[in-house]
Tab-separated table of C-alpha atoms in Angstrom:
chain	number	residue	atom	x	y	z
W	1	MET	CA	-10.590	20.487	40.612
W	2	LEU	CA	-11.464	19.226	37.270
W	3	PRO	CA	-8.651	16.935	35.498
W	4	ASP	CA	-7.854	18.868	32.748
W	5	ALA	CA	-4.224	18.379	33.369
W	6	ARG	CA	-4.646	15.426	30.937
W	7	ALA	CA	-6.456	15.575	27.822
W	8	ALA	CA	-6.965	13.895	24.552
W	9	GLY	CA	-4.017	11.611	25.546
W	10	THR	CA	-1.573	14.282	26.323
W	11	VAL	CA	0.042	15.286	29.570
W	12	TRP	CA	0.797	19.111	30.250
W	13	PRO	CA	4.355	19.988	31.124
W	14	ALA	CA	5.158	19.881	34.922
W	15	GLY	CA	5.644	23.724	35.073
W	16	ARG	CA	2.224	24.472	33.571
W	17	ARG	CA	0.674	22.029	36.039
W	18	ARG	CA	2.487	23.792	38.758
W	19	ARG	CA	1.165	27.343	37.316
W	20	ILE	CA	-2.233	26.054	37.104
W	21	ARG	CA	-2.238	24.908	40.856
W	22	THR	CA	-0.825	28.360	42.081
W	23	ILE	CA	-3.313	30.195	40.232
W	24	SER	CA	-5.991	28.130	41.185
W	25	ALA	CA	-4.950	28.221	44.764
W	26	GLY	CA	-4.594	32.076	44.885
W	27	LEU	CA	-8.276	32.388	43.129
W	28	GLY	CA	-9.380	29.948	45.460
W	29	ALA	CA	-8.205	32.077	48.430
W	30	ALA	CA	-9.570	35.032	46.590
W	31	ALA	CA	-12.975	33.402	46.341
W	32	VAL	CA	-12.909	32.336	49.923
W	33	VAL	CA	-11.983	35.993	51.162
W	34	LEU	CA	-14.796	37.394	49.162
W	35	PHE	CA	-17.353	34.731	50.127
W	36	PHE	CA	-16.771	35.756	53.902
W	37	ALA	CA	-16.822	39.329	52.854
W	38	ASN	CA	-20.098	39.012	51.444
W	39	VAL	CA	-21.635	37.119	54.527
W	40	LEU	CA	-19.842	38.987	57.215
W	41	LEU	CA	-19.681	42.931	56.124
W	42	GLY	CA	-22.433	45.090	55.595
W	43	SER	CA	-24.783	47.561	57.446
W	44	TYR	CA	-24.775	44.849	60.127
W	45	LEU	CA	-21.161	43.545	60.848
W	46	VAL	CA	-20.899	40.098	61.991
W	47	SER	CA	-17.746	38.775	63.587
W	48	LEU	CA	-16.046	35.341	62.422
W	49	PRO	CA	-16.510	33.606	65.624
W	50	ASP	CA	-20.194	34.549	65.600
W	51	PHE	CA	-20.555	33.261	62.116
W	52	PHE	CA	-19.295	29.769	63.325
W	53	ARG	CA	-21.374	30.019	66.540
W	54	LEU	CA	-24.391	30.459	64.195
W	55	LEU	CA	-23.573	27.524	62.046
W	56	ALA	CA	-23.268	25.393	65.228
W	57	GLY	CA	-27.044	26.216	65.931
W	58	GLU	CA	-26.288	28.877	68.676
W	59	ASN	CA	-29.002	31.834	68.810
W	60	ILE	CA	-27.591	35.258	68.368
W	61	PRO	CA	-30.312	37.865	68.513
W	62	GLY	CA	-30.571	39.884	65.220
W	63	ALA	CA	-27.722	37.732	63.572
W	64	GLY	CA	-29.564	34.468	62.608
W	65	PHE	CA	-31.561	35.845	60.021
W	66	ILE	CA	-29.477	38.054	58.223
W	67	VAL	CA	-26.562	35.474	58.110
W	68	LEU	CA	-28.421	32.047	57.802
W	69	GLU	CA	-31.535	33.191	55.663
W	70	ASN	CA	-30.116	36.301	53.469
W	71	ARG	CA	-26.397	36.733	53.308
W	72	LEU	CA	-25.228	33.111	53.392
W	73	PRO	CA	-27.635	31.663	50.808
W	74	ARG	CA	-26.902	34.824	48.577
W	75	ALA	CA	-22.977	34.254	48.746
W	76	VAL	CA	-23.468	30.317	48.079
W	77	ALA	CA	-25.584	30.917	45.193
W	78	GLY	CA	-23.139	33.694	43.957
W	79	THR	CA	-20.207	31.063	44.335
W	80	LEU	CA	-22.288	28.563	42.041
W	81	VAL	CA	-23.557	30.982	39.639
W	82	GLY	CA	-19.829	32.016	38.952
W	83	VAL	CA	-18.606	28.434	38.334
W	84	ALA	CA	-21.559	27.248	36.216
W	85	PHE	CA	-21.102	30.630	34.019
W	86	GLY	CA	-17.544	30.282	34.134
W	87	LEU	CA	-17.295	26.720	32.932
W	88	ALA	CA	-19.894	27.305	30.555
W	89	GLY	CA	-18.118	30.047	28.479
W	90	SER	CA	-15.074	28.081	28.894
W	91	ILE	CA	-16.302	24.898	27.030
W	92	PHE	CA	-17.877	27.020	24.351
W	93	GLN	CA	-14.856	29.097	23.628
W	94	THR	CA	-12.554	26.167	23.627
W	95	MET	CA	-14.654	23.819	21.784
W	96	LEU	CA	-15.431	26.224	19.176
W	97	ARG	CA	-12.051	28.026	19.104
W	98	ASN	CA	-13.906	31.375	18.890
W	99	PRO	CA	-13.888	34.024	21.597
W	100	LEU	CA	-17.363	35.221	20.832
W	101	ALA	CA	-18.855	31.489	21.546
W	102	SER	CA	-20.183	32.218	25.035
W	103	PRO	CA	-23.958	31.640	25.701
W	104	ASP	CA	-24.555	35.294	26.310
W	105	ILE	CA	-23.357	36.050	22.799
W	106	ILE	CA	-24.688	32.933	20.753
W	107	GLY	CA	-28.422	33.308	22.173
W	108	ILE	CA	-28.479	30.718	24.880
W	109	SER	CA	-28.971	33.362	27.620
W	110	TYR	CA	-31.495	35.259	25.437
W	111	GLY	CA	-33.593	32.227	25.206
W	112	ALA	CA	-33.626	31.861	28.757
W	113	SER	CA	-34.499	35.461	29.115
W	114	ALA	CA	-37.190	35.520	26.336
W	115	SER	CA	-38.968	32.190	28.008
W	116	ALA	CA	-38.691	33.889	31.590
W	117	VAL	CA	-40.051	37.336	30.453
W	118	ALA	CA	-42.983	35.398	28.670
W	119	ALA	CA	-43.680	33.431	31.749
W	120	MET	CA	-43.976	36.412	33.766
W	121	VAL	CA	-45.939	38.799	31.254
W	122	LEU	CA	-48.178	36.274	29.590
W	123	PHE	CA	-49.027	33.953	32.642
W	124	GLY	CA	-47.920	35.806	35.673
W	125	ALA	CA	-45.229	33.380	36.492
W	126	ALA	CA	-43.156	33.986	39.717
W	127	GLY	CA	-40.363	32.208	41.745
W	128	PHE	CA	-39.710	28.801	40.378
W	129	ALA	CA	-42.064	29.098	37.609
W	130	VAL	CA	-39.709	31.679	35.997
W	131	SER	CA	-36.503	29.606	36.639
W	132	ALA	CA	-37.981	26.516	35.040
W	133	ALA	CA	-38.903	28.581	32.183
W	134	ALA	CA	-35.601	30.054	31.594
W	135	MET	CA	-34.104	26.639	31.708
W	136	GLY	CA	-36.535	25.311	29.394
W	137	GLY	CA	-35.917	28.287	26.853
W	138	ALA	CA	-32.607	27.936	27.097
W	139	LEU	CA	-32.402	24.379	26.146
W	140	ALA	CA	-34.835	25.133	23.326
W	141	VAL	CA	-32.950	27.549	21.631
W	142	ALA	CA	-29.610	25.568	21.890
W	143	LEU	CA	-31.200	22.768	20.281
W	144	LEU	CA	-32.634	25.087	17.505
W	145	ILE	CA	-29.292	26.572	16.986
W	146	TYR	CA	-27.246	23.132	17.102
W	147	LEU	CA	-29.744	21.784	14.446
W	148	LEU	CA	-30.051	24.351	12.136
W	149	SER	CA	-26.213	24.935	12.131
W	150	HIS	CA	-25.789	21.174	11.287
W	151	ARG	CA	-28.200	21.304	8.677
W	152	GLN	CA	-26.496	24.149	6.910
W	153	ALA	CA	-22.959	23.347	7.421
W	154	GLY	CA	-22.608	19.461	8.032
W	155	PRO	CA	-21.230	18.121	11.550
W	156	SER	CA	-17.873	19.016	10.989
W	157	ASN	CA	-18.367	22.901	10.568
W	158	ALA	CA	-21.335	23.163	12.778
W	159	ALA	CA	-19.350	24.151	15.748
W	160	SER	CA	-17.414	26.915	14.401
W	161	GLY	CA	-18.249	30.108	12.687
W	162	ARG	CA	-21.660	28.980	11.244
W	163	LEU	CA	-22.932	28.082	14.597
W	164	VAL	CA	-21.904	31.604	16.251
W	165	LEU	CA	-23.610	33.377	13.424
W	166	VAL	CA	-26.731	31.379	13.797
W	167	GLY	CA	-26.577	32.018	17.453
W	168	ILE	CA	-26.209	35.517	16.937
W	169	GLY	CA	-29.277	35.768	14.860
W	170	PHE	CA	-31.293	34.007	17.499
W	171	ALA	CA	-29.859	36.595	19.882
W	172	ALA	CA	-31.336	39.374	17.936
W	173	VAL	CA	-34.688	37.933	17.542
W	174	LEU	CA	-34.896	37.148	21.088
W	175	GLN	CA	-33.727	40.366	22.433
W	176	ALA	CA	-36.523	42.007	20.033
W	177	LEU	CA	-39.119	39.474	21.405
W	178	VAL	CA	-38.135	40.375	25.201
W	179	HIS	CA	-38.405	44.288	24.195
W	180	TYR	CA	-41.814	43.440	22.758
W	181	LEU	CA	-42.901	41.519	25.618
W	182	LEU	CA	-41.953	44.430	28.157
W	183	THR	CA	-43.816	46.721	26.232
W	184	ARG	CA	-47.178	44.679	26.614
W	185	ALA	CA	-46.691	44.326	30.567
W	186	ASP	CA	-47.796	46.220	33.194
W	187	ILE	CA	-45.490	48.370	35.403
W	188	GLN	CA	-44.784	46.009	38.188
W	189	THR	CA	-44.457	42.992	35.960
W	190	ALA	CA	-42.222	44.937	33.970
W	191	GLN	CA	-39.974	46.061	36.750
W	192	ALA	CA	-39.770	42.460	38.186
W	193	ALA	CA	-38.590	41.388	34.571
W	194	LEU	CA	-36.001	43.881	34.507
W	195	VAL	CA	-34.516	43.051	37.307
W	196	TRP	CA	-34.447	39.342	36.484
W	197	LEU	CA	-32.923	40.465	32.943
W	198	THR	CA	-30.517	42.480	34.616
W	199	GLY	CA	-28.986	39.251	36.587
W	200	SER	CA	-29.553	39.360	40.351
W	201	LEU	CA	-29.061	37.619	43.644
W	202	ASN	CA	-31.137	39.675	45.496
W	203	SER	CA	-33.839	37.136	45.817
W	204	SER	CA	-31.479	34.216	46.417
W	205	ASN	CA	-32.641	31.555	49.084
W	206	TRP	CA	-32.018	28.104	50.074
W	207	ASP	CA	-34.203	26.675	47.563
W	208	ARG	CA	-32.628	28.166	44.650
W	209	ALA	CA	-29.106	27.612	45.893
W	210	GLY	CA	-29.938	23.939	46.620
W	211	ALA	CA	-31.285	23.519	43.114
W	212	LEU	CA	-28.173	24.851	41.530
W	213	ALA	CA	-26.102	22.847	43.726
W	214	GLY	CA	-27.959	19.693	42.878
W	215	CYS	CA	-27.479	20.551	38.752
W	216	LEU	CA	-23.632	21.154	39.526
W	217	LEU	CA	-23.563	17.954	41.341
W	218	VAL	CA	-24.560	15.934	38.135
W	219	LEU	CA	-22.885	18.321	35.514
W	220	LEU	CA	-19.314	18.644	37.002
W	221	PRO	CA	-18.611	14.954	37.067
W	222	ALA	CA	-20.015	15.062	33.250
W	223	VAL	CA	-17.630	17.946	32.423
W	224	ALA	CA	-14.497	16.305	34.025
W	225	ALA	CA	-15.349	13.388	32.005
W	226	LEU	CA	-15.591	15.225	28.894
W	227	SER	CA	-12.423	17.478	29.299
W	228	ARG	CA	-10.162	15.136	27.311
W	229	SER	CA	-12.271	15.335	24.248
W	230	LEU	CA	-12.481	19.014	24.832
W	231	ARG	CA	-8.789	19.420	24.898
W	232	GLY	CA	-8.422	17.505	21.677
W	233	LEU	CA	-11.175	19.591	19.788
W	234	GLU	CA	-9.421	22.975	20.778
W	235	MET	CA	-6.539	21.549	18.570
W	236	GLY	CA	-9.007	21.314	15.522
W	237	ASP	CA	-11.347	18.363	14.339
W	238	ASP	CA	-8.888	16.551	12.295
W	239	ALA	CA	-6.176	16.716	15.098
W	240	ALA	CA	-8.904	15.363	17.531
W	241	ALA	CA	-10.004	12.917	15.379
W	242	GLY	CA	-6.338	11.605	15.266
W	243	LEU	CA	-6.048	11.491	18.897
W	244	GLY	CA	-9.083	9.183	19.225
W	245	VAL	CA	-11.974	11.539	19.687
W	246	LYS	CA	-15.131	10.939	18.392
W	247	VAL	CA	-15.768	14.494	17.063
W	248	ALA	CA	-19.293	14.758	16.548
W	249	PRO	CA	-20.796	12.806	19.718
W	250	ALA	CA	-18.021	14.619	21.914
W	251	ARG	CA	-19.078	18.067	20.401
W	252	LEU	CA	-22.839	17.085	21.054
W	253	TYR	CA	-22.181	16.174	24.648
W	254	LEU	CA	-20.010	19.286	25.404
W	255	MET	CA	-22.419	21.468	23.982
W	256	ALA	CA	-25.297	19.866	26.024
W	257	ALA	CA	-23.269	20.105	29.066
W	258	ALA	CA	-22.267	23.779	28.731
W	259	VAL	CA	-26.289	24.731	27.972
W	260	LEU	CA	-27.326	22.984	30.998
W	261	LEU	CA	-24.514	24.939	33.162
W	262	ALA	CA	-25.565	28.136	31.794
W	263	ALA	CA	-29.306	27.216	31.675
W	264	ALA	CA	-28.870	26.355	35.473
W	265	ALA	CA	-27.216	29.367	36.538
W	266	THR	CA	-29.528	31.828	34.658
W	267	ALA	CA	-32.592	30.267	36.196
W	268	ALA	CA	-30.845	30.888	39.481
W	269	ALA	CA	-29.763	34.393	39.129
W	270	GLY	CA	-30.873	35.724	35.809
W	271	PRO	CA	-28.648	36.331	32.982
W	272	VAL	CA	-25.778	37.902	34.687
W	273	ALA	CA	-23.732	39.964	32.004
W	274	PHE	CA	-20.258	39.124	30.872
W	275	ILE	CA	-19.262	36.203	33.394
W	276	SER	CA	-19.389	33.197	30.934
W	277	PHE	CA	-17.756	35.818	28.367
W	278	LEU	CA	-14.709	36.899	30.423
W	279	ALA	CA	-13.709	33.986	32.501
W	280	ALA	CA	-11.945	31.868	29.711
W	281	PRO	CA	-9.965	34.981	28.276
W	282	ILE	CA	-8.979	36.049	32.028
W	283	ALA	CA	-8.015	32.426	32.536
W	284	ARG	CA	-6.169	32.356	29.473
W	285	ARG	CA	-4.292	35.508	30.345
W	286	LEU	CA	-3.628	34.109	33.948
W	287	LEU	CA	-2.115	30.851	32.330
W	288	GLY	CA	0.133	32.553	29.641
W	289	GLY	CA	-2.356	31.683	26.586
W	290	ARG	CA	-3.759	28.120	27.439
W	291	GLY	CA	-7.055	27.895	29.177
W	292	SER	CA	-8.130	25.481	32.029
W	293	LEU	CA	-11.628	24.763	33.016
W	294	THR	CA	-10.773	24.618	36.589
W	295	VAL	CA	-9.092	28.201	36.555
W	296	SER	CA	-12.138	29.539	34.478
W	297	ALA	CA	-14.415	28.397	37.202
W	298	LEU	CA	-12.674	30.096	39.715
W	299	VAL	CA	-12.309	33.373	37.845
W	300	GLY	CA	-16.081	33.207	37.364
W	301	THR	CA	-16.832	32.797	41.035
W	302	VAL	CA	-14.303	35.592	41.992
W	303	ILE	CA	-16.074	37.863	39.344
W	304	VAL	CA	-19.369	37.137	40.470
W	305	LEU	CA	-18.537	37.495	44.230
W	306	ALA	CA	-16.624	40.686	43.962
W	307	ALA	CA	-19.417	42.299	41.654
W	308	ASP	CA	-21.997	41.227	44.348
W	309	PHE	CA	-20.071	42.650	47.167
W	310	THR	CA	-19.690	45.966	45.424
W	311	ALA	CA	-23.406	45.867	44.431
W	312	ALA	CA	-24.769	45.087	47.953
W	313	THR	CA	-22.519	46.380	50.138
W	314	LEU	CA	-20.090	49.044	48.904
W	315	VAL	CA	-22.478	51.035	46.824
W	316	PRO	CA	-25.042	51.644	49.650
W	317	GLN	CA	-22.085	52.076	51.892
W	318	PHE	CA	-20.372	54.846	49.861
W	319	LEU	CA	-23.427	56.388	47.949
W	320	PRO	CA	-25.720	58.448	50.028
W	321	GLY	CA	-29.308	57.399	49.439
W	322	ALA	CA	-28.367	54.480	47.097
W	323	THR	CA	-29.819	50.899	47.675
W	324	ALA	CA	-28.437	47.531	46.783
W	325	LEU	CA	-27.968	47.017	42.973
W	326	PRO	CA	-28.593	43.652	40.939
W	327	VAL	CA	-25.177	42.210	40.365
W	328	GLY	CA	-25.285	42.174	36.617
W	329	VAL	CA	-25.352	46.066	36.885
W	330	VAL	CA	-21.686	45.724	38.111
W	331	THR	CA	-20.802	42.937	36.049
W	332	GLY	CA	-22.003	44.805	32.930
W	333	ALA	CA	-20.552	48.307	33.766
W	334	LEU	CA	-17.105	46.612	34.459
W	335	GLY	CA	-16.977	43.907	31.913
W	336	ALA	CA	-17.644	46.052	28.743
W	337	PRO	CA	-14.410	48.537	29.355
W	338	PHE	CA	-12.279	45.189	30.599
W	339	LEU	CA	-13.606	43.503	27.193
W	340	LEU	CA	-12.293	46.518	25.112
W	341	TRP	CA	-8.971	46.351	26.854
W	342	LEU	CA	-8.626	42.765	26.367
W	343	LEU	CA	-9.423	43.148	22.488
W	344	VAL	CA	-6.854	46.301	22.485
W	345	SER	CA	-4.217	44.274	24.052
W	346	THR	CA	-4.476	41.318	22.111
W	347	ASN	CA	-4.325	43.051	18.733
W	348	ARG	CA	-1.087	44.599	20.264
W	349	VAL	CA	0.323	41.284	20.925
W	350	GLY	CA	-0.464	39.744	17.734
W	351	ARG	CA	1.153	42.636	15.923
W	352	GLY	CA	4.381	42.188	18.056
W	353	GLY	CA	3.810	45.369	20.121
């Protein structure tokens, strides 16, 4: 668990810490159930004892490849993607104190998408090359957004409304670029690019899951170390400075960590819609108004695993003739109405209704 119970020199009340532990345990249990559902259920059912026999190295005809080379790396990748997107969205929204400040709104994900599609269409890239292009594009766009917003607004204001507006402008330009590139692509390349742009775990394998796991092994300790500064920045620059936080360096390091998390997840599965946008607001709802990095990461994991189970297992089972869908189709279809409900209910609470 990320150590966000202490932040900026303050200690959360015991009741809040208990609530965080309780909700984290519940979300963790839900994630475990969904993980095993993704691995064991489907057109080919695998029992839990058989699963552990496979892990122990026993050969079970017909089950070994399906579980160990298909479903298990997909479930592992989905878990890690949910953690990365959930943390990235929570860091951005908390640091900038703006619910719109998530990687898929301020242009980070579009930077990855434009770079990946350009690699596919212009250079015929596939596999790891697409993932590398996506990560490079996300980092390049994030750097441009940061430099432009600082140049126009000064360090103390760059992380608020100006950064969000600059990011939204980049997102619009990059989205137009993606559409242009798709018009120049042949049918097969355009189809592959559209699947990637939707966000998909269909091509997950141990190499992608391992690369993402390696990134998280480096980034999670960094996020844990920066969590104190993040909680201070949530209270505003002046309050954070009064608590001993070095505002400009802390914001730069936090933004770098969040961008790397989003870039790594996008490189592994594409820009899966709404995960980073919704994880932190849902976590705040569960916790009564205050956020938590740990809970946001678990919410992101639950959303991705539930959406992938729906896309890969439930849709083919209950819709005759349907095939497995990219996970981004489900998150996009369910995320938009949930976001509208979240906005409406927030407005009612703000009005005292």
